Amino acid sequence: MSNSTQAKTMYEKLWQQHIVEEKSGETPLLYVDRHLIHEVTSPQAFANLKFHNRPIRHPERTIATMDHNISTRSIKIDAAGEGAANQLRTLEKNCKEFGIELFGMGHKNQGIVHVIGPELGLTLPGTIIVCGDSHTATHGAFGALAFGIGTSEVEHVFATQTLRQTKAKTMKIEVNGQVGTGISAKDIILAIIGKTGSAGATGYVVEYCGSAIEALSMEERMTVCNMSIEFGAKAGLIAPDQTTFDYLEGKEYSPKGDIWQQAVADWKLLKTDQGAEFDTILTLKAEEIKTQITWGTTPGQVTSVDSTVPSPDDFSEQVEKDSCAAALTYMGLTAGTKITDISINKVFIGSCTNSRIEDLRAAAGIVEKYQAQGKSVSAKVDAIVVPGSYRVKAQAEAEGLDKIFSDAGFEWRLPGCSMCLGMNDDVLEAGDRCASTSNRNFEGRQGRGSRTHLVSPELAAASAIAGHFVDLNNL
Amino acid sequence: MDKFNKHTGLVVPLDAANVDTDQIIPKQFLQKTERVGFGKHLFHDWRYLDISGNESNPDFILNKPQYQGASILLTRENFGCGSSREHAPWALEEYGFKVIIAPSFADIFYGNCINIGLLPIKLSEQQINELFDKSDESSLSLTIDLINNNVTFDKTVYNFSLDSFHQYCLEQGVDSVGWTLNKLEKIKEYEAKMSPWQ
């Protein structure tokens, strides 16, 4: 059988469609369709270009936004400190000099890079998308091969519009059946990471499929793909389908007219062929997935909200025992404690994982349930809601979600990466315990000595009001 | 990028799995627009007792007197997981590391190391355990031979493998952007046949 007639996975198709050169003794060279940049990982790449006096090959294929460093309290460029302002101004200067479109402070298209790409129609199926940020895997929800890169690679893309990539192995993760009531996309991806462990997909590109994945909206698919990096995957993919096309049609940067028709016809061919082989297959039953919450310091240290904090004895490998013990110490938790007995004092609803309109609607829905009982945010808890972009913010405000949050005692903020990584003025203090809808619970991630529990927007909202984690089934 | 051929140096054993890039270089040090100044903040939250980094933590392995001057970092699985920040390898390099040895690395971090000429070496769990035992007992010096792809100490030799192009780039100190710019005709050929929606 020749190569052209062999059954192929979506990843293999995307790979082949982007080969610029594949030569013995050299890492293959792939074409990059879209390059997203932000203020933190681009300045040294621009500086090196200038040093070598090299132009940007296709400035129109790069889009810039300001997200990591910005304040969520003010649109002033210096509101999050001098260092942040310097990086933001440097980005402004570089974009002007090299002719790159920038969505700067307060621009209607500004927002978290992985929120604005999709909502503007910059993220398209069948493309390769890169960004100097590991959560670039988010865009895989559209059937784009999307992955995070380092600053040397940012420079390489600037100068050549290509990247050298070693071919990854393929993993199929099939989630079959239907999830229970109140189970979110965040629960699905955390349950997957719980099964694979934090490095279970290192060296792989993962394709999520099965009826429970097909049933997800685009926002939910983005939440799933976003966390692919949290179990080591190079990228996460979901086959584009009518849900994808309906989402993209008419978006500001989406193709229009005849080109749109041709694009959809091409995109329909992207899905993995029947009979295509994967290097690894993992299957989950959707019905078995419960509300998830991390208890440790890696996303793989996760359990269901109706269980207890594990003990090092629950693990067989020495490395895992040691990691569990170290995590319990850092997190200030005792093995055997019921998860619902853990009190919190901070809540963060936001990040490229969970700051889209559906996430905010889901959280607001929970808040409304409590409000009907006359309850609002616990006096012990500071809770912030940070929309992912100015478009999300405008939509949420048009729907009155901001008012639901504010009336219940949540702070309604301006868009940005905010407390997900605390590179701005949204930082936790040592000892703070936070229910966070973000993607990383590493030591010190949200502030030195702070303790992060990763949860869904629904669980974050409920916990803000209760002052501790709650089983959503018992609301 | 400097050429890498052979290196002999002292090993410091960092006995932790899943060391993420937030640990290697915390976010508050990422607000630079230059490529230097990260080494002093390497492993900041572990290395210093205070936030401003004035008070050294005597219990942290890098601060122990016997490991001063180490240029080879020995560690556990999934080293460099998390964010794509190249600031992590920049910090390791500026501190003085030339080589990192672990059973496995996170993909983006691994690529970032190769791109700046910091050599990531994967060895088996058993070999890693043996190196941890040796480096705990006494100061361990290793010789890394990139040309022959091996790590040696005493009379022991461990072989490692590396992608052939990665090896070439490290050995020659290749400017990868310049290398690809020599392929401009290929890139133009690709661009000429792209789909209109691409």
XYZ file of C-alpha atoms in Angstrom:
673
model
C 0.000 0.000 0.000
C 1.411 3.403 -0.887
C 1.631 6.166 1.650
C -1.122 8.188 0.016
C -3.741 5.483 0.509
C -2.773 4.468 4.037
C -5.223 5.359 6.779
C -3.861 8.430 8.591
C -4.500 10.126 11.897
C -5.442 13.807 11.933
C -1.981 14.607 13.299
C -0.291 12.812 10.401
C -2.429 14.751 7.908
C -1.643 18.090 9.555
C 2.029 17.169 9.646
C 2.210 16.185 5.973
C 0.296 19.262 4.855
C 2.898 21.498 6.474
C 6.185 19.920 5.456
C 8.485 22.472 3.863
C 11.429 20.117 3.812
C 12.050 16.646 5.156
C 15.629 15.637 4.597
C 17.741 12.844 5.992
C 19.951 14.040 8.851
C 17.869 17.152 9.541
C 14.858 17.690 11.777
C 11.842 18.255 9.466
C 10.956 21.859 8.654
C 7.246 22.742 8.992
C 5.350 25.823 7.853
C 3.689 27.951 10.524
C 0.395 29.515 9.434
C -0.259 31.704 12.448
C 1.991 33.098 15.142
C 0.512 34.611 18.304
C 2.731 36.697 20.564
C 2.512 38.510 23.896
C 4.751 40.764 25.931
C 6.656 38.226 28.055
C 8.277 35.734 25.669
C 8.843 37.965 22.627
C 11.254 40.823 23.550
C 14.463 38.777 23.343
C 13.334 37.315 19.996
C 12.811 40.801 18.550
C 16.142 41.915 20.013
C 17.995 39.040 18.328
C 16.325 39.758 14.984
C 17.512 43.331 15.212
C 20.989 42.220 16.252
C 21.252 40.098 13.092
C 19.472 42.735 11.011
C 16.872 40.193 9.882
C 13.340 41.129 8.797
C 10.146 39.327 9.817
C 9.195 37.145 6.876
C 5.413 37.551 7.209
C 4.399 40.157 9.781
C 0.763 39.680 8.676
C 0.867 36.105 9.982
C 1.689 37.295 13.496
C -0.837 38.833 15.891
C 0.100 40.398 19.228
C -1.848 40.992 22.409
C -1.088 42.122 25.948
C -2.239 39.647 28.569
C 0.282 38.140 31.044
C 1.538 41.277 32.745
C -1.438 43.578 32.719
C -3.480 44.765 35.659
C -7.099 43.615 35.871
C -7.966 46.776 37.838
C -6.921 49.440 35.344
C -6.222 49.757 31.617
C -3.218 51.957 32.340
C -0.069 50.398 30.897
C 1.921 51.022 34.092
C -0.778 49.815 36.508
C 1.011 46.517 37.228
C 4.427 47.994 37.939
C 7.483 49.246 36.161
C 8.810 45.907 34.917
C 5.462 45.023 33.399
C 5.108 48.454 31.811
C 8.576 48.160 30.284
C 7.676 44.831 28.633
C 4.330 46.162 27.416
C 5.930 49.280 25.928
C 8.652 47.155 24.342
C 5.962 45.040 22.669
C 4.234 48.190 21.421
C 7.490 49.513 19.992
C 8.456 46.217 18.369
C 5.036 45.716 16.784
C 5.151 49.200 15.321
C 8.670 48.748 14.023
C 7.976 45.364 12.407
C 4.404 46.041 11.214
C 2.625 43.542 13.492
C -1.021 44.002 14.417
C -1.293 44.558 18.183
C -4.341 44.476 20.400
C -3.052 46.764 23.132
C -4.491 48.089 26.378
C -8.253 48.525 26.163
C -8.532 47.520 22.472
C -11.842 45.782 21.779
C -9.952 42.674 20.606
C -7.544 42.546 23.549
C -7.557 39.555 25.840
C -5.766 36.364 26.767
C -3.984 35.143 23.658
C -5.759 31.750 23.712
C -9.156 33.362 24.142
C -8.861 35.970 21.379
C -7.383 33.682 18.681
C -10.514 31.527 18.519
C -13.085 34.268 19.114
C -11.656 36.399 16.298
C -11.472 33.499 13.845
C -7.662 33.665 13.766
C -7.616 30.040 14.880
C -8.590 27.816 11.965
C -8.724 24.049 11.457
C -5.929 22.575 9.368
C -3.395 25.220 10.355
C -0.251 25.179 12.449
C -0.452 27.769 15.221
C 2.389 28.552 17.611
C 2.882 30.935 20.499
C 5.504 31.439 23.168
C 3.137 29.975 25.731
C 2.562 26.363 26.671
C -1.241 26.629 26.661
C -1.224 27.123 22.903
C -2.594 23.563 22.773
C -5.980 25.264 23.375
C -6.310 25.957 19.638
C -6.196 22.217 18.932
C -9.907 22.238 19.806
C -10.437 23.429 16.215
C -8.305 20.730 14.585
C -5.272 23.028 14.369
C -1.856 21.667 15.282
C -1.024 24.159 18.008
C 1.812 24.129 20.505
C 3.904 26.305 22.770
C 7.422 27.342 21.814
C 10.439 28.971 23.446
C 11.829 32.397 22.601
C 14.529 31.040 20.241
C 11.716 29.416 18.291
C 9.681 32.651 18.337
C 12.687 34.260 16.657
C 12.902 31.367 14.163
C 9.232 31.797 13.220
C 9.646 35.562 12.891
C 12.549 35.168 10.480
C 11.443 32.129 8.484
C 7.706 31.457 9.143
C 8.783 27.855 9.804
C 9.884 25.642 12.681
C 11.900 22.476 13.007
C 9.904 19.763 14.703
C 10.535 16.160 15.611
C 7.509 14.010 14.820
C 5.565 13.062 17.927
C 3.921 9.749 18.750
C 0.128 9.617 18.627
C -2.269 8.945 21.479
C -6.024 8.529 21.148
C -8.093 9.423 24.190
C -11.643 8.293 23.736
C -14.329 9.450 26.169
C -17.481 7.503 25.465
C -21.002 7.958 26.756
C -22.552 10.975 28.366
C -21.254 12.878 31.396
C -23.547 13.271 34.399
C -25.393 16.468 35.300
C -23.063 19.234 36.460
C -19.919 17.573 35.101
C -17.892 20.106 33.114
C -15.170 19.944 30.488
C -12.698 20.803 33.259
C -13.727 17.653 35.099
C -13.213 15.600 31.938
C -9.669 16.870 31.354
C -8.686 16.638 35.046
C -10.002 13.067 35.133
C -7.892 12.266 32.063
C -4.769 13.764 33.683
C -5.549 11.824 36.856
C -5.409 8.636 34.794
C -2.257 9.408 32.824
C -0.273 11.265 35.483
C 1.524 14.568 34.912
C 3.885 13.221 32.255
C 1.698 10.498 30.739
C 1.650 12.039 27.273
C 5.216 13.363 27.040
C 6.349 12.826 23.460
C 2.778 12.484 22.169
C 0.214 14.496 20.295
C -3.151 13.564 21.755
C -6.422 13.312 19.857
C -9.557 13.521 22.007
C -12.571 11.753 20.559
C -15.629 9.720 21.474
C -19.242 10.725 21.969
C -18.639 12.757 25.142
C -16.045 14.890 23.308
C -18.180 15.292 20.180
C -21.032 16.552 22.358
C -18.911 19.435 23.733
C -19.288 23.054 22.593
C -16.214 24.862 21.228
C -15.644 26.583 24.575
C -15.677 23.221 26.326
C -13.373 21.663 23.734
C -10.916 24.518 24.331
C -10.916 23.780 28.070
C -10.036 20.148 27.320
C -7.280 20.895 24.788
C -5.892 23.746 26.912
C -4.673 21.354 29.588
C -2.994 18.886 27.177
C 0.377 20.268 28.265
C -0.463 19.439 31.901
C 0.090 15.754 31.188
C 3.022 16.423 28.915
C 1.380 16.316 25.470
C 2.957 18.346 22.689
C -0.512 19.220 21.448
C -4.148 18.169 21.793
C -6.512 17.794 18.855
C -10.242 17.465 18.323
C -11.602 16.758 14.843
C -13.393 19.757 13.321
C -17.108 19.196 12.717
C -20.298 21.196 12.259
C -19.934 22.607 15.801
C -16.519 23.997 14.767
C -17.730 25.423 11.446
C -20.798 27.039 13.040
C -18.580 28.676 15.668
C -16.131 30.092 13.115
C -18.492 31.238 10.374
C -18.687 35.034 10.218
C -15.934 35.670 12.772
C -13.859 38.798 12.083
C -10.818 36.998 10.636
C -12.529 33.814 9.366
C -12.404 33.228 5.613
C -15.434 34.568 3.731
C -17.436 33.655 0.622
C -16.004 31.071 -1.777
C -12.846 30.725 0.290
C -14.966 29.803 3.325
C -16.734 27.116 1.256
C -13.421 25.704 0.086
C -12.015 25.835 3.601
C -14.926 23.881 5.078
C -14.636 21.274 2.311
C -10.902 20.896 3.079
C -11.444 20.838 6.847
C -13.964 18.008 6.571
C -11.140 15.803 5.281
C -8.946 16.386 8.322
C -10.487 13.848 10.671
C -8.606 10.664 11.411
C -9.275 7.963 8.821
C -11.039 4.833 9.867
C -8.468 2.178 10.656
C -5.641 4.657 11.305
C -3.310 3.418 14.019
C -2.326 5.260 17.185
C 0.740 4.449 19.282
C -1.358 4.474 22.467
C -5.082 4.403 23.210
C -6.794 5.412 26.443
C -10.515 4.986 26.973
C -12.715 6.576 29.632
C -16.385 6.126 30.409
C -18.027 9.542 30.662
C -20.555 8.281 33.208
C -17.747 7.498 35.668
C -16.300 11.033 35.669
C -17.072 12.942 38.865
C -16.401 16.552 39.872
C -12.598 16.859 40.065
C -10.232 18.829 42.280
C -6.451 18.801 42.644
C -5.051 18.206 46.126
C -1.309 18.416 45.322
C 1.249 20.453 43.411
C 0.951 18.938 39.944
C -2.271 18.710 37.916
C -1.967 14.907 38.003
C -2.453 14.982 41.782
C -6.203 15.092 41.434
C -9.215 13.350 42.916
C -13.000 13.664 43.053
C -14.600 16.209 45.363
C -16.546 13.491 47.221
C -13.347 11.707 48.354
C -10.485 12.312 50.775
C -6.900 13.611 50.612
C -4.686 10.633 49.689
C -1.732 9.310 51.642
C 1.760 8.456 50.322
C 0.843 4.833 51.135
C -1.788 4.936 48.406
C 0.978 5.001 45.776
C 3.180 2.116 44.720
C 6.134 3.904 43.092
C 8.700 5.490 45.419
C 8.874 8.680 43.331
C 5.083 9.089 43.631
C 5.138 8.411 47.380
C 7.809 11.085 47.805
C 5.921 13.527 45.564
C 2.711 12.952 47.539
C 4.443 13.536 50.874
C 6.130 16.708 49.613
C 2.839 17.964 48.134
C 0.898 17.376 51.377
C 3.511 19.332 53.310
C 3.448 22.226 50.865
C -0.351 22.208 50.656
C -0.763 21.978 54.446
C -3.055 18.972 54.134
C -3.418 15.786 56.165
C -4.062 12.458 54.460
C -7.602 11.232 55.027
C -9.189 14.700 55.306
C -12.492 14.921 53.478
C -12.084 17.246 50.488
C -15.321 19.023 51.404
C -13.825 19.844 54.831
C -11.033 21.921 53.266
C -11.621 25.657 53.792
C -10.486 28.287 51.316
C -9.954 32.037 51.498
C -9.431 32.932 47.828
C -11.282 32.166 44.601
C -10.119 32.873 41.077
C -12.455 32.391 38.137
C -10.570 33.086 34.921
C -7.485 32.037 32.818
C -7.131 30.632 29.313
C -8.690 27.417 30.635
C -11.953 28.810 31.996
C -12.661 32.476 31.224
C -14.927 32.194 28.201
C -18.554 33.163 28.116
C -19.838 29.645 28.824
C -17.535 29.355 31.840
C -18.880 32.614 33.229
C -22.470 31.534 32.536
C -21.870 28.238 34.340
C -20.362 29.959 37.376
C -23.109 32.596 37.416
C -25.716 29.827 37.257
C -24.372 28.385 40.505
C -24.245 31.835 42.119
C -27.904 32.400 41.214
C -28.887 29.107 42.867
C -27.261 30.226 46.099
C -28.671 33.733 45.809
C -32.163 32.257 45.679
C -31.360 30.969 49.182
C -30.124 34.419 50.210
C -26.449 33.392 50.217
C -23.454 35.312 48.896
C -19.638 35.019 48.957
C -18.393 33.886 52.373
C -17.050 36.670 54.611
C -13.751 34.693 54.820
C -13.282 34.596 51.040
C -12.000 37.086 48.455
C -13.313 36.047 45.052
C -12.468 37.553 41.679
C -13.966 36.903 38.247
C -11.715 37.791 35.316
C -13.197 37.524 31.817
C -10.783 36.213 29.187
C -11.131 39.111 26.773
C -12.889 42.410 26.179
C -15.325 40.595 23.897
C -16.148 38.077 26.614
C -16.496 40.939 29.090
C -18.897 42.822 26.812
C -20.990 39.696 26.185
C -21.131 38.842 29.889
C -22.188 42.396 30.736
C -24.855 42.338 28.015
C -26.227 39.210 29.688
C -26.054 40.750 33.153
C -23.564 38.188 34.468
C -21.346 40.915 35.933
C -24.254 42.040 38.064
C -24.977 38.512 39.301
C -21.341 38.203 40.387
C -21.077 41.684 41.908
C -24.351 41.387 43.800
C -23.113 38.141 45.348
C -19.813 39.678 46.467
C -17.457 38.624 43.642
C -15.150 41.290 42.198
C -15.729 41.754 38.458
C -12.374 42.563 36.853
C -10.866 43.597 33.520
C -9.568 40.854 31.164
C -6.082 39.354 31.495
C -4.110 36.297 32.641
C -4.454 37.629 36.169
C -3.959 35.214 39.049
C -3.333 32.151 36.878
C 0.359 32.967 37.016
C 0.480 36.122 39.140
C 2.859 38.053 36.893
C 0.741 41.085 37.573
C -0.818 42.573 40.692
C -3.160 39.584 41.256
C -0.951 37.470 43.512
C -1.748 35.237 46.470
C -0.042 35.601 49.839
C 1.831 32.775 51.566
C -0.669 30.428 53.214
C -3.598 31.533 51.056
C -5.713 28.616 49.831
C -7.357 29.242 46.487
C -10.050 27.489 44.469
C -8.819 28.346 40.986
C -10.226 27.621 37.546
C -6.725 27.930 36.057
C -4.453 25.148 34.858
C -1.446 24.867 37.195
C -1.184 24.135 40.880
C 2.625 24.180 41.020
C 4.322 25.366 44.191
C 4.288 29.150 44.267
C 2.507 29.430 40.937
C -0.033 31.979 42.198
C 2.331 33.487 44.765
C 5.150 32.219 46.986
C 3.815 29.824 49.626
C 0.261 29.931 48.246
C -1.865 26.815 47.793
C -3.843 26.229 44.625
C -6.653 23.754 44.029
C -7.669 23.436 40.372
C -11.419 23.163 39.868
C -14.219 23.899 37.404
C -15.946 27.322 37.308
C -19.011 25.719 38.923
C -17.043 24.332 41.856
C -15.070 27.579 42.256
C -18.287 29.605 42.445
C -19.926 27.245 44.929
C -16.810 27.106 47.118
C -16.577 30.912 47.208
C -19.996 31.039 48.796
C -19.631 28.032 51.090
C -16.096 28.982 52.186
C -14.983 25.382 51.609
C -15.185 22.831 48.810
C -18.627 21.403 48.233
C -20.125 18.430 46.492
C -22.172 20.037 43.731
C -24.577 17.106 43.901
C -25.629 18.284 47.352
C -26.480 21.874 46.443
C 25.533 29.371 20.357
C 28.815 27.947 21.677
C 30.059 24.596 20.385
C 29.732 21.614 22.695
C 32.121 18.676 22.415
C 33.271 17.390 25.768
C 32.655 18.512 29.305
C 33.915 17.373 32.700
C 32.286 18.757 35.784
C 30.843 18.337 39.243
C 27.354 16.873 39.698
C 24.709 18.340 41.977
C 21.868 15.893 42.742
C 18.418 17.540 42.876
C 16.262 14.681 44.111
C 12.790 15.783 42.972
C 10.434 14.642 40.209
C 8.273 16.931 38.054
C 10.391 20.025 38.696
C 8.443 22.660 36.786
C 9.643 25.832 35.117
C 7.866 27.941 37.773
C 10.324 26.414 40.264
C 13.295 26.831 37.961
C 12.560 30.532 37.425
C 9.517 32.032 39.173
C 7.319 34.406 37.204
C 8.310 37.593 39.038
C 11.698 37.379 37.306
C 10.297 37.124 33.783
C 9.762 40.849 33.342
C 13.070 41.447 31.629
C 13.493 42.355 28.000
C 17.110 41.135 27.937
C 18.440 37.624 27.914
C 20.683 37.976 30.950
C 20.179 38.332 34.671
C 18.253 35.109 35.330
C 20.995 32.964 36.906
C 20.815 34.596 40.318
C 17.080 33.814 40.466
C 17.421 30.127 39.528
C 15.256 27.975 41.877
C 14.542 31.189 43.782
C 11.818 29.937 46.148
C 13.880 26.893 47.150
C 17.235 28.635 47.156
C 16.350 31.614 49.334
C 14.445 31.864 52.597
C 13.156 35.351 51.857
C 11.253 36.836 48.948
C 13.972 39.295 48.009
C 16.616 36.581 47.770
C 19.091 37.856 50.353
C 18.957 34.931 52.751
C 20.326 31.686 51.379
C 18.486 28.467 52.374
C 21.240 26.218 53.833
C 19.105 23.079 53.344
C 18.763 23.495 49.593
C 21.132 21.234 47.723
C 22.581 23.922 45.447
C 23.621 25.905 48.508
C 25.625 23.094 50.140
C 29.377 23.790 50.166
C 30.319 20.484 48.502
C 28.263 21.300 45.399
C 29.590 24.787 44.735
C 30.836 25.103 41.188
C 28.669 22.245 39.927
C 28.054 22.300 36.188
C 25.993 19.117 35.815
C 22.470 18.928 37.245
C 21.225 15.440 38.077
C 17.496 15.201 38.609
C 14.360 13.066 38.324
C 11.604 12.447 35.798
C 9.662 15.065 33.819
C 12.169 17.818 34.523
C 11.153 21.219 33.104
C 7.428 20.569 32.901
C 4.974 23.437 32.693
C 5.439 26.736 30.953
C 7.367 27.226 27.710
C 9.547 29.985 29.196
C 13.039 29.762 27.730
C 14.037 31.820 30.751
C 14.307 28.454 32.578
C 17.208 27.122 30.491
C 18.682 30.636 30.378
C 18.720 30.668 34.206
C 20.285 27.199 34.407
C 22.930 28.145 31.865
C 23.756 31.448 33.530
C 24.107 29.723 36.903
C 26.816 27.590 35.308
C 25.130 24.386 34.196
C 26.308 22.838 30.936
C 24.465 19.528 31.206
C 21.218 18.271 32.774
C 20.761 14.543 33.351
C 17.311 13.080 34.021
C 15.250 10.003 33.129
C 12.866 12.231 31.159
C 12.256 15.867 30.254
C 9.183 17.846 29.287
C 9.131 18.337 25.504
C 9.177 22.147 25.216
C 11.887 22.493 27.858
C 14.003 19.853 26.104
C 13.771 21.724 22.799
C 14.578 25.025 24.485
C 17.746 23.523 25.990
C 18.906 22.213 22.625
C 18.268 25.627 21.074
C 20.586 27.394 23.511
C 23.278 24.709 23.681
C 22.493 23.350 27.151
C 22.788 19.564 26.822
C 19.840 17.507 28.170
C 20.802 13.844 28.623
C 18.282 11.067 29.203
C 19.501 8.018 31.101
C 17.584 5.031 32.449
C 15.979 5.101 35.916
C 18.554 2.570 37.090
C 21.495 4.632 35.858
C 19.963 7.746 37.404
C 19.564 5.939 40.742
C 23.184 4.839 40.597
C 24.335 8.411 39.924
C 22.234 9.680 42.836
C 23.844 7.080 45.127
C 27.326 8.046 43.968
C 26.774 11.786 44.241
C 25.294 11.453 47.741
C 28.314 9.501 48.998
C 30.992 11.835 47.696
C 31.450 14.547 45.177
C 30.956 13.004 41.771
C 32.667 14.253 38.669
C 31.379 13.151 35.276
C 32.760 13.467 31.792
C 30.258 14.008 29.020
C 31.493 13.169 25.543
C 29.023 14.440 22.980
C 30.946 13.117 19.981
C 30.773 9.545 21.315
C 27.473 10.024 23.134
C 28.586 8.795 26.524
C 28.844 9.727 30.183
C 31.808 8.352 32.138
C 32.938 8.210 35.761
C 35.512 5.883 37.316
C 35.414 2.962 34.901
C 31.700 3.169 34.211
C 30.395 4.282 30.824
C 26.757 5.123 30.132
C 25.700 5.680 26.534
C 22.991 8.101 25.641
C 21.256 8.927 22.394
C 20.456 12.245 20.785
C 18.633 13.166 17.588
C 21.341 13.379 14.900
C 20.455 16.935 13.865
C 20.352 18.097 17.488
C 23.780 16.562 17.934
C 25.109 18.312 14.841
C 23.705 21.688 15.966
C 25.244 21.350 19.444
C 28.616 20.197 18.137
C 28.841 22.933 15.530
C 27.078 25.666 17.505
C 24.713 26.130 14.534
C 22.756 29.385 14.173
C 19.435 27.668 13.497
C 17.752 30.749 12.037
C 20.636 31.261 9.627
C 20.529 27.567 8.709
C 16.848 27.780 7.791
C 17.262 31.081 5.956
C 19.473 29.136 3.554
C 16.329 27.159 2.661
C 14.370 30.184 1.511
C 13.676 28.650 -1.902
C 11.974 25.656 -0.249
C 9.882 27.988 1.903
C 8.841 29.988 -1.166
C 7.901 26.775 -2.978
C 5.652 25.817 -0.067
C 4.078 29.263 0.065
C 3.273 29.138 -3.650
C 1.035 26.091 -3.167
C -0.742 27.034 0.071
C -4.548 26.986 0.311
C -6.186 30.423 0.084
C -7.682 30.032 3.581
C -4.362 29.046 5.204
